[in-house]
Amino acid sequence: MQEKTKPLINTTFKKEVYEGLTAFPKFLSSKYFYDEVGDKLFQDIMAMPEYYLTNTEFDILSEHKDKITSLFGNDFSLFELGAGDGKKTKILLEHLSKNNIDFDYRPIDISQNALEQLKKSVNAELPNVVINTLQGTYFETLKNIDENSTKRKIILFLGSNIGNLLHPQAIDFLQKIHAILDKEDLVFMGFDQKKNPQTILDAYNDKTGITEAFNKNILTRINAEMGGNFNLENFTHWEVYDPESGTAKSYLVSKVKQEVVIEALELQLHFDAWETIHTEISQKYDDKVVTWLSEQANLKIIAQFADNENLYKNYIFKKA
Ligand code: AVI
């Protein structure tokens, strides 16, 4: 009997889609929301009135830029993990530059295109700021830099991006940061806070359907990149928030009993009506949880900044 040849699962994306969609219950990783279309949809989310995270962090940085930058001190490299369009970071860059602080700005991103856009806009708006973009994954890049530089490091990680990680992954992330920190280095991070559950649900379930399109973009990518035949109309976006754990979860729910084929994975999938694919977590925090996470990574909180309503906080960490 001739053995059936295995499909060529030659990328991490394919491997993880195979694993997630053959598991029970089904899941996919939100890191795959982001391609050119997904990046644009996320920009649109950040501009939505319901998505309070972006404006709140912007307000915190504007209000507390004096105190924040005074804690940063002088003569350092300002690294940013996943900088996006840099709109919020520019508040700090402008303030540092106005106060003649000696620093260079080193945004790290996987997307060369995102970095080029950022460089262009920083050069145009803040010509005195020295910007050196670094293309690559966060930790490999930081490690390389660390080995070749003696400058003090300040590492920014904004947008509550840490919230897309489960606690064990977040601890692993903070431990990796700890491993490249020297005694005088600082980490400045945004953590979205626990709040009225309705406010959170509204932020992740806008009526205009932008978040739904963002969530479904992962199916669009599987269709385009793996020969899938997901019918997007047959799935609905669903958001839940557990105020006890502080975890917001996004799902795609199959509205009908259906079969889906993914050619590149030689996969035929069955969905029962109302079966779920879990696609994202957006963790919300309080001081106790942030303290616990940082302790697990041997970091200590040296300052924190919040908006008037305590919707969102930025914390500064140092090696414990
Ligand atoms: C990028 N990340 C922090 C966003 C969040 O809030 O979890 C992604 C997002 N998902 C839905 N809306 C925004």
PDB file of N, CA, C and O and ligand atoms in Angstrom, residues 33-34 42 45 51 53 159-161 164 203-204 211 214 250 280-282 284, ligand 1:
ATOM      1  N   PHE A  33      -3.362  38.016  13.584  1.00  0.00           N
ATOM      2  CA  PHE A  33      -4.306  39.030  13.075  1.00  0.00           C
ATOM      3  C   PHE A  33      -3.581  40.013  12.147  1.00  0.00           C
ATOM      4  O   PHE A  33      -4.196  40.667  11.332  1.00  0.00           O
ATOM      5  N   TYR A  34      -2.261  40.133  12.373  1.00  0.00           N
ATOM      6  CA  TYR A  34      -1.551  41.281  11.811  1.00  0.00           C
ATOM      7  C   TYR A  34      -0.840  40.975  10.489  1.00  0.00           C
ATOM      8  O   TYR A  34       0.196  40.329  10.462  1.00  0.00           O
ATOM      9  N   PHE A  42      -6.175  47.512  13.016  1.00  0.00           N
ATOM     10  CA  PHE A  42      -5.803  47.859  14.392  1.00  0.00           C
ATOM     11  C   PHE A  42      -5.646  49.378  14.550  1.00  0.00           C
ATOM     12  O   PHE A  42      -6.026  49.942  15.573  1.00  0.00           O
ATOM     13  N   ILE A  45      -9.053  50.566  15.009  1.00  0.00           N
ATOM     14  CA  ILE A  45      -9.525  50.278  16.378  1.00  0.00           C
ATOM     15  C   ILE A  45      -9.023  51.353  17.333  1.00  0.00           C
ATOM     16  O   ILE A  45      -9.771  51.880  18.153  1.00  0.00           O
ATOM     17  N   TYR A  51     -12.531  52.348  22.128  1.00  0.00           N
ATOM     18  CA  TYR A  51     -11.240  51.754  22.491  1.00  0.00           C
ATOM     19  C   TYR A  51     -10.438  52.790  23.294  1.00  0.00           C
ATOM     20  O   TYR A  51      -9.527  53.447  22.798  1.00  0.00           O
ATOM     21  N   LEU A  53      -8.181  52.639  25.459  1.00  0.00           N
ATOM     22  CA  LEU A  53      -6.785  52.385  25.866  1.00  0.00           C
ATOM     23  C   LEU A  53      -5.819  53.415  25.277  1.00  0.00           C
ATOM     24  O   LEU A  53      -4.958  53.948  25.976  1.00  0.00           O
ATOM     25  N   GLY A 159       0.769  50.338  25.116  1.00  0.00           N
ATOM     26  CA  GLY A 159      -0.466  49.811  24.506  1.00  0.00           C
ATOM     27  C   GLY A 159      -1.076  48.619  25.213  1.00  0.00           C
ATOM     28  O   GLY A 159      -1.980  47.987  24.679  1.00  0.00           O
ATOM     29  N   SER A 160      -0.582  48.267  26.408  1.00  0.00           N
ATOM     30  CA  SER A 160      -1.019  47.038  27.101  1.00  0.00           C
ATOM     31  C   SER A 160      -0.866  45.820  26.192  1.00  0.00           C
ATOM     32  O   SER A 160      -1.670  44.886  26.238  1.00  0.00           O
ATOM     33  N   ASN A 161       0.187  45.852  25.381  1.00  0.00           N
ATOM     34  CA  ASN A 161       0.467  44.697  24.524  1.00  0.00           C
ATOM     35  C   ASN A 161       0.743  43.437  25.341  1.00  0.00           C
ATOM     36  O   ASN A 161       0.499  42.329  24.870  1.00  0.00           O
ATOM     37  N   ASN A 164      -1.968  40.607  25.742  1.00  0.00           N
ATOM     38  CA  ASN A 164      -2.271  39.526  24.802  1.00  0.00           C
ATOM     39  C   ASN A 164      -1.551  38.227  25.179  1.00  0.00           C
ATOM     40  O   ASN A 164      -1.638  37.229  24.462  1.00  0.00           O
ATOM     41  N   ALA A 203     -15.336  48.168  24.373  1.00  0.00           N
ATOM     42  CA  ALA A 203     -14.073  48.429  23.666  1.00  0.00           C
ATOM     43  C   ALA A 203     -13.728  47.306  22.682  1.00  0.00           C
ATOM     44  O   ALA A 203     -13.043  47.524  21.686  1.00  0.00           O
ATOM     45  N   TYR A 204     -14.210  46.089  22.994  1.00  0.00           N
ATOM     46  CA  TYR A 204     -13.859  44.934  22.159  1.00  0.00           C
ATOM     47  C   TYR A 204     -15.040  44.421  21.342  1.00  0.00           C
ATOM     48  O   TYR A 204     -14.996  43.319  20.812  1.00  0.00           O
ATOM     49  N   THR A 211     -13.796  45.683  15.095  1.00  0.00           N
ATOM     50  CA  THR A 211     -13.145  44.605  15.866  1.00  0.00           C
ATOM     51  C   THR A 211     -13.515  43.241  15.288  1.00  0.00           C
ATOM     52  O   THR A 211     -12.688  42.330  15.243  1.00  0.00           O
ATOM     53  N   PHE A 214     -11.362  42.702  12.362  1.00  0.00           N
ATOM     54  CA  PHE A 214      -9.996  42.440  12.847  1.00  0.00           C
ATOM     55  C   PHE A 214      -9.876  40.972  13.270  1.00  0.00           C
ATOM     56  O   PHE A 214      -8.936  40.270  12.874  1.00  0.00           O
ATOM     57  N   SER A 250     -11.749  36.820  23.100  1.00  0.00           N
ATOM     58  CA  SER A 250     -12.447  36.944  21.815  1.00  0.00           C
ATOM     59  C   SER A 250     -12.600  35.564  21.197  1.00  0.00           C
ATOM     60  O   SER A 250     -11.668  34.742  21.250  1.00  0.00           O
ATOM     61  N   GLU A 280      -8.251  35.358  20.987  1.00  0.00           N
ATOM     62  CA  GLU A 280      -7.416  36.377  21.634  1.00  0.00           C
ATOM     63  C   GLU A 280      -7.751  36.508  23.112  1.00  0.00           C
ATOM     64  O   GLU A 280      -8.908  36.348  23.492  1.00  0.00           O
ATOM     65  N   ILE A 281      -6.736  36.788  23.938  1.00  0.00           N
ATOM     66  CA  ILE A 281      -7.033  37.280  25.276  1.00  0.00           C
ATOM     67  C   ILE A 281      -6.485  38.696  25.393  1.00  0.00           C
ATOM     68  O   ILE A 281      -5.457  39.038  24.791  1.00  0.00           O
ATOM     69  N   SER A 282      -7.214  39.531  26.119  1.00  0.00           N
ATOM     70  CA  SER A 282      -6.762  40.894  26.410  1.00  0.00           C
ATOM     71  C   SER A 282      -6.895  41.062  27.915  1.00  0.00           C
ATOM     72  O   SER A 282      -7.965  41.405  28.419  1.00  0.00           O
ATOM     73  N   LYS A 284      -6.729  42.264  31.715  1.00  0.00           N
ATOM     74  CA  LYS A 284      -6.824  43.518  32.471  1.00  0.00           C
ATOM     75  C   LYS A 284      -6.215  43.288  33.852  1.00  0.00           C
ATOM     76  O   LYS A 284      -6.293  42.174  34.379  1.00  0.00           O
TER      77      LYS A 284
HETATM   78  C1  AVI B   1      -2.644  44.899  20.622  1.00  0.00           C
HETATM   79  N1  AVI B   1      -3.523  44.578  21.754  1.00  0.00           N
HETATM   80  C2  AVI B   1      -3.037  45.129  23.011  1.00  0.00           C
HETATM   81  C3  AVI B   1      -4.955  44.887  21.496  1.00  0.00           C
HETATM   82  C4  AVI B   1      -5.803  44.529  22.751  1.00  0.00           C
HETATM   83  O1  AVI B   1      -6.420  45.444  23.294  1.00  0.00           O
HETATM   84  O2  AVI B   1      -5.789  43.366  23.149  1.00  0.00           O
HETATM   85  C5  AVI B   1      -5.498  44.156  20.278  1.00  0.00           C
HETATM   86  C6  AVI B   1      -6.991  44.308  20.102  1.00  0.00           C
HETATM   87  N2  AVI B   1      -7.845  43.319  19.985  1.00  0.00           N
HETATM   88  C7  AVI B   1      -9.068  43.796  19.829  1.00  0.00           C
HETATM   89  N3  AVI B   1      -9.008  45.109  19.900  1.00  0.00           N
HETATM   90  C8  AVI B   1      -7.707  45.463  20.053  1.00  0.00           C
END
